[in-house]
mmCIF file of C-alpha atoms in Angstrom:
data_model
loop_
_atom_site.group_PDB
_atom_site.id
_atom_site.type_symbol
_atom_site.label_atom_id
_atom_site.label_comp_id
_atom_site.label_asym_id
_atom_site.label_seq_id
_atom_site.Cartn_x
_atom_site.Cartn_y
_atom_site.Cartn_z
ATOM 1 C CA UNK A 1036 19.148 58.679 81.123
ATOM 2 C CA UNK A 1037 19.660 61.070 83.596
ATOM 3 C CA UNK A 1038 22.674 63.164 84.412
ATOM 4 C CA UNK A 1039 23.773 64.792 88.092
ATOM 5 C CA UNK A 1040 26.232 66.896 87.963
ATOM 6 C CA UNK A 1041 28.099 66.861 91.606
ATOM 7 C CA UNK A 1042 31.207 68.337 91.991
ATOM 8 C CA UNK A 1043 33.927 70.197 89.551
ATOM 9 C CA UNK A 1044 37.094 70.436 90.218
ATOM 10 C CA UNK A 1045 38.177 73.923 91.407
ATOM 11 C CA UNK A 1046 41.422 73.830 90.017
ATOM 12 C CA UNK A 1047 40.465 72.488 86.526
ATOM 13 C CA UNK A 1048 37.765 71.485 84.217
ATOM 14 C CA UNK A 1049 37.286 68.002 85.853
ATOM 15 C CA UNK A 1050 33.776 66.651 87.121
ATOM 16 C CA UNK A 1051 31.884 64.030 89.571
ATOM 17 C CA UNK A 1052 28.640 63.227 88.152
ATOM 18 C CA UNK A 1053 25.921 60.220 88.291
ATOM 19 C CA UNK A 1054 24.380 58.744 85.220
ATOM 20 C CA UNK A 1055 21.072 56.632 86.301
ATOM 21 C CA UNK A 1056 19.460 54.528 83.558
ATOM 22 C CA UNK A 1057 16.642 51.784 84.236
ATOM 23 C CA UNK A 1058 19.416 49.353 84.180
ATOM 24 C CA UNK A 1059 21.536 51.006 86.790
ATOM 25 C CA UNK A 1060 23.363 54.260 87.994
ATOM 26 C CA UNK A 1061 26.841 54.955 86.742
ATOM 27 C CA UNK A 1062 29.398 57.123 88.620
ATOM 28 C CA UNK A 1063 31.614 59.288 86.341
ATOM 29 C CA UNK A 1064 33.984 59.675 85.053
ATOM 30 C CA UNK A 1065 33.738 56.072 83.978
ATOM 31 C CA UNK A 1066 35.524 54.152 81.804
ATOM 32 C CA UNK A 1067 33.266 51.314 79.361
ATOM 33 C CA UNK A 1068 35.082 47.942 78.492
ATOM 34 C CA UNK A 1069 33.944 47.493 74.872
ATOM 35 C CA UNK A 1070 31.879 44.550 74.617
ATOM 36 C CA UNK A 1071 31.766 44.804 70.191
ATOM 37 C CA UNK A 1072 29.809 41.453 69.569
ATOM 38 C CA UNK A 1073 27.688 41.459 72.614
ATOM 39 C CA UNK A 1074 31.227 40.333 75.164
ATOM 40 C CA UNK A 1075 34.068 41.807 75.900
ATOM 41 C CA UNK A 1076 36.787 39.781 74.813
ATOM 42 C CA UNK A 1077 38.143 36.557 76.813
ATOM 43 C CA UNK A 1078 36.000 37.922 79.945
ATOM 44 C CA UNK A 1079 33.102 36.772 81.979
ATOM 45 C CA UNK A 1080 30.291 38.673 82.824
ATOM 46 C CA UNK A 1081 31.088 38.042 86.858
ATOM 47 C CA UNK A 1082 34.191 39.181 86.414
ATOM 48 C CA UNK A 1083 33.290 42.400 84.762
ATOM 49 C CA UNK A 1084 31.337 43.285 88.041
ATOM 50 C CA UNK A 1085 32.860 41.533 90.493
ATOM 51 C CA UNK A 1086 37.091 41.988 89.739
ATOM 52 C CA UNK A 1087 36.605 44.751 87.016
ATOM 53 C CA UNK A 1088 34.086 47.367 88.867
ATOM 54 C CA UNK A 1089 31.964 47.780 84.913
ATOM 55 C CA UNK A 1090 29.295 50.093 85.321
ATOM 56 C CA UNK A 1091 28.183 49.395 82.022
ATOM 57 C CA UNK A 1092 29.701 48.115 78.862
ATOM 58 C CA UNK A 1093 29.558 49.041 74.909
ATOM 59 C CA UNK A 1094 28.442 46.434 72.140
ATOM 60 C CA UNK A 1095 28.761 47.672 68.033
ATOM 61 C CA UNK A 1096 25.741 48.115 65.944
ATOM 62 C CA UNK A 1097 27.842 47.228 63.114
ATOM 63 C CA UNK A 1098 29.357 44.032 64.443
ATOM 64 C CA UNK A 1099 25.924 43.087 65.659
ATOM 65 C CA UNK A 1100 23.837 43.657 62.807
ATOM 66 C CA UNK A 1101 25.803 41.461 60.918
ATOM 67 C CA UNK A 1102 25.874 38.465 63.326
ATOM 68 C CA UNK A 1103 24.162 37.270 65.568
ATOM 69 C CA UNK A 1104 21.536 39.487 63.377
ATOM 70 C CA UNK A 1105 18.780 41.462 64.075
ATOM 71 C CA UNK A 1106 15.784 38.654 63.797
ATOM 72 C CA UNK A 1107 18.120 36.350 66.582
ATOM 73 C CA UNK A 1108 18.371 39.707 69.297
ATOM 74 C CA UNK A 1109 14.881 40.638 69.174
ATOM 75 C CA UNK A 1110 13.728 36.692 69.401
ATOM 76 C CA UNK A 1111 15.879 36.798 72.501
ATOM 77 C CA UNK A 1112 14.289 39.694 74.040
ATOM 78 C CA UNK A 1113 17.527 41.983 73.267
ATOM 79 C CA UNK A 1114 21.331 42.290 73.896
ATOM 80 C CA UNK A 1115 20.515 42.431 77.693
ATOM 81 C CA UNK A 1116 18.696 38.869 77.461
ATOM 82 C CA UNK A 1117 20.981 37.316 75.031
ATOM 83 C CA UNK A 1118 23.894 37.741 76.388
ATOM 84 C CA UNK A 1119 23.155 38.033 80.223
ATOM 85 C CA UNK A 1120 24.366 41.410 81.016
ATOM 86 C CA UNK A 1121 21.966 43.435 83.488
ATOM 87 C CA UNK A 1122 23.649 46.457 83.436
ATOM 88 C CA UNK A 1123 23.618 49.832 81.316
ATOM 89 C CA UNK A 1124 24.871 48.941 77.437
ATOM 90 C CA UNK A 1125 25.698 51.959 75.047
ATOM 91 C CA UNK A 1126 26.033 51.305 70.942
ATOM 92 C CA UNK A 1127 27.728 53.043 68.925
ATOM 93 C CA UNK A 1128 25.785 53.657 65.680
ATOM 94 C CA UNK A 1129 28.550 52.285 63.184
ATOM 95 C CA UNK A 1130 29.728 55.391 62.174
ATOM 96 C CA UNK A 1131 33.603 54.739 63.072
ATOM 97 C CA UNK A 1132 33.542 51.900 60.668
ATOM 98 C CA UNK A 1133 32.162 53.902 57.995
ATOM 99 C CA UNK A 1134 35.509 55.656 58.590
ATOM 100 C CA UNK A 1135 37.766 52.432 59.383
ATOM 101 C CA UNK A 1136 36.058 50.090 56.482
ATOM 102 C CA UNK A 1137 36.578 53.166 53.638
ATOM 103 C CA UNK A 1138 37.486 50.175 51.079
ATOM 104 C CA UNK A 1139 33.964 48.895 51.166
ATOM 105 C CA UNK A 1140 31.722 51.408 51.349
ATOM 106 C CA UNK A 1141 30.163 54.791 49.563
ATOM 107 C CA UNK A 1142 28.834 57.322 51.549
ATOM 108 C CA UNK A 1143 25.462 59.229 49.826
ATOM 109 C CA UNK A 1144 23.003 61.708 51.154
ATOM 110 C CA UNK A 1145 20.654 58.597 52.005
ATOM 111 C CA UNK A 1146 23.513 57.405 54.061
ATOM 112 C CA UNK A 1147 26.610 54.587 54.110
ATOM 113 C CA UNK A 1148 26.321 52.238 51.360
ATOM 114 C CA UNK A 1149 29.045 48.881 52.480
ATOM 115 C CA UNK A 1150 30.073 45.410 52.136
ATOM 116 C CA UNK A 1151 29.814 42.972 54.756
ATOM 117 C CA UNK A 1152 33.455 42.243 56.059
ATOM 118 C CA UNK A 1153 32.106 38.576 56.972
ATOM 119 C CA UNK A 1154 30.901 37.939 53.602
ATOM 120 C CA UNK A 1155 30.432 40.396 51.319
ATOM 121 C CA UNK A 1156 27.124 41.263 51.381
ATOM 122 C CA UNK A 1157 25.694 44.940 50.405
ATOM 123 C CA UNK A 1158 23.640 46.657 53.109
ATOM 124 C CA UNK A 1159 22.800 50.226 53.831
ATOM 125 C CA UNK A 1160 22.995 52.312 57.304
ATOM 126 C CA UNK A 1161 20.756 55.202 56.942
ATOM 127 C CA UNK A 1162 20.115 57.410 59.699
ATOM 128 C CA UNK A 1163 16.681 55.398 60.216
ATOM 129 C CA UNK A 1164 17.960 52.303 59.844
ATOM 130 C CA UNK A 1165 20.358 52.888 62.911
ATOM 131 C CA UNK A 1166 18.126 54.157 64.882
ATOM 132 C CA UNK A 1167 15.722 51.010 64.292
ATOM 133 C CA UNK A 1168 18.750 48.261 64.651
ATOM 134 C CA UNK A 1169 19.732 50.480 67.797
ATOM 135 C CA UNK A 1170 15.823 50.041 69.003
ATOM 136 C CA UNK A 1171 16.438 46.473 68.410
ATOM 137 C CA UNK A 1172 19.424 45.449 70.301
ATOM 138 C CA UNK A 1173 17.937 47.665 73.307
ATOM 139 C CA UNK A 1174 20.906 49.343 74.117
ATOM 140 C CA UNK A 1175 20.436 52.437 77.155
ATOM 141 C CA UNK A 1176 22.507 54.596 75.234
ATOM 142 C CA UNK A 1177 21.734 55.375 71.550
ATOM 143 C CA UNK A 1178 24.804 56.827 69.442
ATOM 144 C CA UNK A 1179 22.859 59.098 66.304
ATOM 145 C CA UNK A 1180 24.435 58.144 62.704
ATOM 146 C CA UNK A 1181 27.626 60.327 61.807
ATOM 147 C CA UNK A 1182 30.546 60.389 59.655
ATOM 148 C CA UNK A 1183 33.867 59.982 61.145
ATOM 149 C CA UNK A 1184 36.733 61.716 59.484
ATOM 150 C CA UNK A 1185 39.898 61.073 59.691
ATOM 151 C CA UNK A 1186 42.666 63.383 61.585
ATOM 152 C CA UNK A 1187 44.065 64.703 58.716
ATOM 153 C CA UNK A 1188 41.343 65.795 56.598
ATOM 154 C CA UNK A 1189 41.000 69.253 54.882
ATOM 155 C CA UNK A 1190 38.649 71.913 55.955
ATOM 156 C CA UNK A 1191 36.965 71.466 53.034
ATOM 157 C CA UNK A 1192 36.095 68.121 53.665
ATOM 158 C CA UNK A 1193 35.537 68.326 57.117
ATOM 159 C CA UNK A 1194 33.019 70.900 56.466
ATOM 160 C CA UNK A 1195 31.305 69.063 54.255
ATOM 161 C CA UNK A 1196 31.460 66.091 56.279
ATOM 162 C CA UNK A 1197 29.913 67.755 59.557
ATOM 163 C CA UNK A 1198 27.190 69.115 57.848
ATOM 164 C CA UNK A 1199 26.136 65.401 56.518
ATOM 165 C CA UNK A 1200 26.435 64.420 59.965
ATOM 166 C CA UNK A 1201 24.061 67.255 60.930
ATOM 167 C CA UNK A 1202 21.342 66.684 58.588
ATOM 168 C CA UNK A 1203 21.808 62.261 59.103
ATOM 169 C CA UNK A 1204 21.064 63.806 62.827
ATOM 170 C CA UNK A 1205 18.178 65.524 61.716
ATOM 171 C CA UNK A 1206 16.956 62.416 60.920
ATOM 172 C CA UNK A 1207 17.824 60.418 63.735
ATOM 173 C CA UNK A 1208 15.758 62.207 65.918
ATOM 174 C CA UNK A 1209 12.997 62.287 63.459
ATOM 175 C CA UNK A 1210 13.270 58.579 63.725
ATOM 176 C CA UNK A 1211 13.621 57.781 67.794
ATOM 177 C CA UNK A 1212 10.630 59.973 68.377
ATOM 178 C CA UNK A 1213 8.780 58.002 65.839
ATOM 179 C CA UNK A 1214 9.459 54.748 67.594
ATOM 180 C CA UNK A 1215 9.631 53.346 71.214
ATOM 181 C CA UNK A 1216 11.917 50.999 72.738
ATOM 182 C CA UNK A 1217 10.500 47.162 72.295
ATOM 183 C CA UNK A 1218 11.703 45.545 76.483
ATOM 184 C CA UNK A 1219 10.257 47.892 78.528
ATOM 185 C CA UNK A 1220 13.161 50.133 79.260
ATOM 186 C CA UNK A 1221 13.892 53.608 78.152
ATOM 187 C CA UNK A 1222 16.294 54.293 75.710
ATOM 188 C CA UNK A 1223 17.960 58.028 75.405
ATOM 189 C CA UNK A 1224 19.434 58.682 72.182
ATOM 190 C CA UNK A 1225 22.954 60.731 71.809
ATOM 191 C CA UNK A 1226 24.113 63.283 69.069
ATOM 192 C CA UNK A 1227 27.908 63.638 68.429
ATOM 193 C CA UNK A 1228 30.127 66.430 68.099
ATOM 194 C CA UNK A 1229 32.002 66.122 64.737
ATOM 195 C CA UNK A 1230 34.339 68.739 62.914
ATOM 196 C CA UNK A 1231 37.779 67.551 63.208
ATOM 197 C CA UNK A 1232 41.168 69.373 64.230
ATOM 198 C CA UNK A 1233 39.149 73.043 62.809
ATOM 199 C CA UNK A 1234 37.470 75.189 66.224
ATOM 200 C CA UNK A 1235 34.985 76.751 64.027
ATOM 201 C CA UNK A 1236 33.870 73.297 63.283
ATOM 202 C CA UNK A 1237 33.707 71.819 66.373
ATOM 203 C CA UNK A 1238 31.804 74.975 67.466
ATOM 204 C CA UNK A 1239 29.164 74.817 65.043
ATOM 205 C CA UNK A 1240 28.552 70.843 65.988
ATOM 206 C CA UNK A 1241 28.755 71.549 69.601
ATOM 207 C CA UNK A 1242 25.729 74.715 68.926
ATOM 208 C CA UNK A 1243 23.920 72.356 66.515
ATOM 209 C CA UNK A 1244 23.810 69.710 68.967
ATOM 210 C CA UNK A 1245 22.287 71.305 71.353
ATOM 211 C CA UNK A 1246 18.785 72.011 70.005
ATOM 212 C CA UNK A 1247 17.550 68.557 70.552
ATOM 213 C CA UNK A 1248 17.839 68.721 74.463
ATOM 214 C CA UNK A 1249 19.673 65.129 74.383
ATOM 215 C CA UNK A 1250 20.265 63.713 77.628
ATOM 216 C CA UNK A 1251 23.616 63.802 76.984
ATOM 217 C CA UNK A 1252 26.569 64.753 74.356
ATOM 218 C CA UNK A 1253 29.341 62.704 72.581
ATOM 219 C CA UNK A 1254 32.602 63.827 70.987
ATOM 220 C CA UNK A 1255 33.430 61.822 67.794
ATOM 221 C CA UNK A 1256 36.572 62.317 65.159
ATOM 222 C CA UNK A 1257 39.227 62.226 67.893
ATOM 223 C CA UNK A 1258 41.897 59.967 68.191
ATOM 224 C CA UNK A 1259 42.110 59.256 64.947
ATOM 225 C CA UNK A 1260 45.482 60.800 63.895
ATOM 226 C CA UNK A 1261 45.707 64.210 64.781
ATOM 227 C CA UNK A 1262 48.430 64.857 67.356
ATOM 228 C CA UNK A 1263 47.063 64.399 71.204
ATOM 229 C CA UNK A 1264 47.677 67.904 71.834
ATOM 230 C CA UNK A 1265 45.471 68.924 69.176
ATOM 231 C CA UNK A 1266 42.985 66.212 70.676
ATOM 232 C CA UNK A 1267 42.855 68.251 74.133
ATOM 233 C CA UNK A 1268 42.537 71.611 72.388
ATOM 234 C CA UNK A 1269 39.292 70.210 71.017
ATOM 235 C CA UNK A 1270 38.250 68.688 73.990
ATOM 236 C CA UNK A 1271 38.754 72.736 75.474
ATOM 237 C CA UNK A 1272 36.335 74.130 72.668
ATOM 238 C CA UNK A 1273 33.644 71.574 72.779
ATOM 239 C CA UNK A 1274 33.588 71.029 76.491
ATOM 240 C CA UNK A 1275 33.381 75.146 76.568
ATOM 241 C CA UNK A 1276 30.309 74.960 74.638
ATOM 242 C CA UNK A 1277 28.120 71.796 75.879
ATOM 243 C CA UNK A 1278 25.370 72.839 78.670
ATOM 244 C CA UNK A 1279 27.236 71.543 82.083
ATOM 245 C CA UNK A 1280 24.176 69.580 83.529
ATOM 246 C CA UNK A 1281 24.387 67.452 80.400
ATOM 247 C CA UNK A 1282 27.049 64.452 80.349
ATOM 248 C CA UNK A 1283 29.858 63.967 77.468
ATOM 249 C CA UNK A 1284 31.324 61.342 76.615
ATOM 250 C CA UNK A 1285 34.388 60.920 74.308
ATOM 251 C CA UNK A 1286 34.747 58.005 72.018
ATOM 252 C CA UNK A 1287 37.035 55.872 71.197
ATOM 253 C CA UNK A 1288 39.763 57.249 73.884
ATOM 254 C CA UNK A 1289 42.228 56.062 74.629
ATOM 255 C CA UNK A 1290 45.413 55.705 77.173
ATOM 256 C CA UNK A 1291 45.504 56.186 80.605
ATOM 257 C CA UNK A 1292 47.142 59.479 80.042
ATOM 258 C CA UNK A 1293 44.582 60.875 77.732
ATOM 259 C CA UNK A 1294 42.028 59.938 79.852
ATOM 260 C CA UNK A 1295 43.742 61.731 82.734
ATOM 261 C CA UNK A 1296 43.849 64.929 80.031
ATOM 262 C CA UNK A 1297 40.449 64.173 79.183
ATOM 263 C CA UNK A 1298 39.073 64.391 82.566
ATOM 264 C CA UNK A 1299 40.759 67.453 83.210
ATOM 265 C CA UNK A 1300 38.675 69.078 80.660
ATOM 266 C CA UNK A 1301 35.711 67.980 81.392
ATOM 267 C CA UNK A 1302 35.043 64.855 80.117
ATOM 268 C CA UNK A 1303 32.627 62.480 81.992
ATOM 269 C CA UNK A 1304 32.645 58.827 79.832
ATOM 270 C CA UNK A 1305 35.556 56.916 77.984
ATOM 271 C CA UNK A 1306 35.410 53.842 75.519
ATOM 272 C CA UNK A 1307 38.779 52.007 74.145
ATOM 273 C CA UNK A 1308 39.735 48.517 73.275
ATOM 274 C CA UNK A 1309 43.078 49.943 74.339
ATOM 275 C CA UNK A 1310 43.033 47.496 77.549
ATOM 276 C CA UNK A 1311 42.229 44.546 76.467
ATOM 277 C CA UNK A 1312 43.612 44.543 72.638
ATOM 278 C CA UNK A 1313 47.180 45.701 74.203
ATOM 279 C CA UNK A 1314 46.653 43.333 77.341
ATOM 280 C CA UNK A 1315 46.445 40.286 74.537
ATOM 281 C CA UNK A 1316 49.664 41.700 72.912
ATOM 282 C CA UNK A 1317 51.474 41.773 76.345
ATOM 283 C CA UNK A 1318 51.360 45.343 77.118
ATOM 284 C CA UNK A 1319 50.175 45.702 80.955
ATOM 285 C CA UNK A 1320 49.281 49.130 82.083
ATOM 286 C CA UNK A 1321 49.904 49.966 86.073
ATOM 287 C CA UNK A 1322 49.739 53.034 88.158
ATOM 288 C CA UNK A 1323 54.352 53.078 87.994
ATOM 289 C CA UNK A 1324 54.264 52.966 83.831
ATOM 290 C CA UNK A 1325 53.733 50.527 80.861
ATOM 291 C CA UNK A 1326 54.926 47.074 80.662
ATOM 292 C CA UNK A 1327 55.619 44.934 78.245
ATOM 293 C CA UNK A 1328 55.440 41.377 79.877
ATOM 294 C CA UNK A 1329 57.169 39.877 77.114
ATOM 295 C CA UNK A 1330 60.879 41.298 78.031
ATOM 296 C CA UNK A 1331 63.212 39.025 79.546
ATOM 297 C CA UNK A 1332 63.706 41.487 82.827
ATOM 298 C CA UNK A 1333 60.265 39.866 83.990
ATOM 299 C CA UNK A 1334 61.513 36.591 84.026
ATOM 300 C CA UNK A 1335 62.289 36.095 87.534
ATOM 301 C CA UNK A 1336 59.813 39.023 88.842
ATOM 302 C CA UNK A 1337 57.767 37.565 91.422
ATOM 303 C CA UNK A 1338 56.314 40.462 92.306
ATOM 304 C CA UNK A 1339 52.459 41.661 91.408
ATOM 305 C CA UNK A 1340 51.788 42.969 88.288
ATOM 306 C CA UNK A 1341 50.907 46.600 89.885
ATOM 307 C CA UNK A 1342 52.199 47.188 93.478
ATOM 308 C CA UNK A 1343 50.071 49.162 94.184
ATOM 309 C CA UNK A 1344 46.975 47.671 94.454
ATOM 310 C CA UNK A 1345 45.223 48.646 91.287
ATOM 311 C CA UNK A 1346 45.114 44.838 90.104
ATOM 312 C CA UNK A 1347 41.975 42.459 90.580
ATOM 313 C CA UNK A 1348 42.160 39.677 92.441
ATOM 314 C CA UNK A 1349 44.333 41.582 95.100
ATOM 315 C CA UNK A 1350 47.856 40.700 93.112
ATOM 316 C CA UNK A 1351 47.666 36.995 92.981
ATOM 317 C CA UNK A 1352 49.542 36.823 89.792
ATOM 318 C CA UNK A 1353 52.951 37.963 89.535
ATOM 319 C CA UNK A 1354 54.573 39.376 86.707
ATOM 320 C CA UNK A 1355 57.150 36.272 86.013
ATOM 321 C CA UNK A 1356 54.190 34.084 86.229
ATOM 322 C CA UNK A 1357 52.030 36.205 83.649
ATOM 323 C CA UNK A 1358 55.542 36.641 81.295
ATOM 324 C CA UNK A 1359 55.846 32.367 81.343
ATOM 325 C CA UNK A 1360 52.331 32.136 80.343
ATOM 326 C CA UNK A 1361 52.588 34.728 77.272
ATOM 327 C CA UNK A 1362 55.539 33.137 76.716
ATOM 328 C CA UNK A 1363 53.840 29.909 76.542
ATOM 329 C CA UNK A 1364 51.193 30.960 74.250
ATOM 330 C CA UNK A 1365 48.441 29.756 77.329
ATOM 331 C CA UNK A 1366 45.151 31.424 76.444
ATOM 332 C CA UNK A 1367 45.097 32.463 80.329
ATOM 333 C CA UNK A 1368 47.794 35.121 80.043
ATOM 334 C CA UNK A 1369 45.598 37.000 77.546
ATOM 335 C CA UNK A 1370 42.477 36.570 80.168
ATOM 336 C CA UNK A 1371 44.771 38.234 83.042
ATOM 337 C CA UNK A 1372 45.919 40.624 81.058
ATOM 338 C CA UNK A 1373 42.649 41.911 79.652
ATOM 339 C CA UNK A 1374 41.516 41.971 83.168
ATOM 340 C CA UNK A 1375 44.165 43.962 84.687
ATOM 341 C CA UNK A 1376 44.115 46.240 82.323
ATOM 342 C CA UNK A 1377 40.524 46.896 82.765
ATOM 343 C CA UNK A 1378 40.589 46.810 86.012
ATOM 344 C CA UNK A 1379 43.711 49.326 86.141
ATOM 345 C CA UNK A 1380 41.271 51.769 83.922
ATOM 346 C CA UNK A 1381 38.436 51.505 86.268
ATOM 347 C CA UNK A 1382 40.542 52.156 88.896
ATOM 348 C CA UNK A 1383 42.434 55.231 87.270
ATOM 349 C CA UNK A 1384 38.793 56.708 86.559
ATOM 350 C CA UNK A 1385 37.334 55.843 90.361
ATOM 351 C CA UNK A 1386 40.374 57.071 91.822
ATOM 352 C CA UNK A 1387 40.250 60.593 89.691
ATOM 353 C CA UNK A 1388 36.315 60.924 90.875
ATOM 354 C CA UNK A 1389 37.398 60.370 94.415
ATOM 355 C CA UNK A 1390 40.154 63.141 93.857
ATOM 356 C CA UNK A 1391 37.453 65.286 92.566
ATOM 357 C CA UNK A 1392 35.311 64.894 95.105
ATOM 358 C CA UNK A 1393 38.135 65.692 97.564
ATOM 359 C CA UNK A 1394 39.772 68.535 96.060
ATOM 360 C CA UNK A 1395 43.302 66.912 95.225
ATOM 361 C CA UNK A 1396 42.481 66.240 91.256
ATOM 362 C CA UNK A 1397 45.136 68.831 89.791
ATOM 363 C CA UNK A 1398 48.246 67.764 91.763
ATOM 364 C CA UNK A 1399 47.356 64.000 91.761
ATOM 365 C CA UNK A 1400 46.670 64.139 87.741
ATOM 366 C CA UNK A 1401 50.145 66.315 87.113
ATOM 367 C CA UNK A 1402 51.992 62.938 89.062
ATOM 368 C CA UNK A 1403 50.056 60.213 87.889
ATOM 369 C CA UNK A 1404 50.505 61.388 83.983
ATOM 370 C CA UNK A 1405 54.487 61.234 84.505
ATOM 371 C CA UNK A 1406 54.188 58.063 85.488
ATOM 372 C CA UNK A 1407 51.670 56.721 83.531
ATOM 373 C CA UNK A 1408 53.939 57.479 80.135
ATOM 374 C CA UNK A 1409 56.658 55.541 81.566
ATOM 375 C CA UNK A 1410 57.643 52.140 79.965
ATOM 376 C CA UNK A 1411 58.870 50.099 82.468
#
């Protein structure tokens, strides 16, 4: 992977960039549709490109070393063969469900000990073994093994958490320079920034980090109760410390306002099921607020979903139509709504490069989050 820094914003923190991997160049920010068991829910891989805009999509090495299984991806030549995507894929190494499956698993120094949520089974994720399963489905973008805690933690335990992460990172590397990638492509592998709500924390990842030259730097542990505010005063430390030419990428974030607040501090790449897991619950996001397609004041709306153009397949669907089918229970309202969502995130994070690159970022963002919070 490489990284191209192009423009920053004058007024704040915000940045154009290019990311160019063998399986295609990415313009950031960006926003990845997550894909966890090789698709992204109720969505073709057409549409993705051609209504959506994808640059590139995340699958879960959790999900999909449980099933389809690692013998089945590398038979198939990898998660780009199997499942017919040709563009960039990042993993994630499983570390966020070593924090969101605490019930079933026991973490050591040799790593996360857990129980198959399928069926019960034991396994273990060492730092190794990630790296190898990672190798396996072929991903461009390798997340390194971490522990994810939550919000809330103590210092104490966030301490001793980070510096588990940092020594499973150790490790990581150790492995991916051991190994090569097995379909011809090259594979860059990615450390993450850990240390919850505490500065000192987050700078002592953010240095640590930094020694293995990575072609680019994640920020973990956010999200994941701590108040947003707290969320964007991390964002300020870490994104103060990570080398500028290098890309960052924030996980598991989030709405269309934080990723306005994220951008505006200097964040290049997003990942949320956000779109799509709201869009199947009825909850439409558009560029005048958030709807909820569900209340009766939609009823006899015959007007697009978002007015404003942000929509894919220029507005065809009107908001009356899309509340009769939720309504309904028609497996088609949870297809449009997935894809409108996604496709209202793409745009949010191609219209934000092109303010960027044009010098109107700051007073564009300052509207656009009013709105955005609205519910409609």
């Amino acid at each position: 992977m490489r990284f191209t820094l192009q423009h920053t914003d004058t007024a704040t923190a915000a940045r154009a960039g290019e990311v160019v991997t063998d399986h295609g160049t990415i313009q950031t920010p960006i926003f990845m549709p997550v894909g966890t068991v090789g698709s992204v829910k109720g969505v073709f891989h057409r549409d993705l490109k051609d209504q959506v805009n994808a640059q590139i999509i995340l699958g879960n090495t959790y999900h999909l070393y449980l099933r389809p299984g690692m013998d089945i991806l590398e038979k198939a030549g990898g998660l780009h063969a199997f499942s017919g995507w040709d563009q960039p894929i990042l993993t994630d190494s499983g570390g966020f469900q070593v924090f969101s499956l605490a019930a079933n698993r026991k973490l050591t120094e040799e790593g996360c000990h857990f129980r198959s949520h399928i069926d019960g089974s034991r396994h273990l994720f060492a730092p190794e073994r990630v790296v190898d399963i990672q190798r396996t489905i072929g991903a461009d973008l390798m997340m390194a093994f971490d522990e994810c805690p939550p919000g809330t933690a103590e210092y104490d335990y966030a301490s001793q958490s980070l510096e588990l992460t940092h020594r499973w990172l150790e490790r990581c590397f150790n492995r991916f320079e051991q190994t090569s990638g097995k379909y011809g492509h090259t594979q860059s592998l990615i450390p993450i920034v850990q240390g919850c709500v505490y500065p000192e924390l987050r700078i002592r990842s953010a240095q640590f980090v930094q020694q293995f030259d990575a072609d680019g730097y994640a920020i973990g542990g956010l999200a994941v109760g701590e108040p947003a505010s707290v969320m964007y005063q991390m964002l300020e430390v870490v994104n103060g410390m990570l080398p500028q030419e290098k890309s960052r990428y924030l996980m598991g974030v989030g709405t269309p306002v934080n990723l306005l607040e994220a951008i505006a501090r200097g964040v290049d790449m997003f990942d949320c099921v956000m779109p799509t897991r709201n869009g199947r619950n009825g909850m439409l996001f558009t560029s005048e607020g958030i709807i909820n397609i569900r209340n009766r004041k939609w009823q006899e709306d015959f007007s697009p979903i978002d007015p404003n153009g942000t929509a894919f397949v220029d507005n065809v669907y009107t908001k009356a139509y899309l509340r009769h089918l939720t309504i309904a229970g028609e497996m088609l309202a949870a297809q449009i709504a997935s894809m409108h969502n996604l496709a209202f995130y793409l745009w949010l994070v191609g219209e934000a490069r092109r303010r960027i690159l044009d010098g109107s970022f700051a007073g564009w963002k300052e509207e656009m989050v009013v709105k955005l919070a609205r519910r409609l």
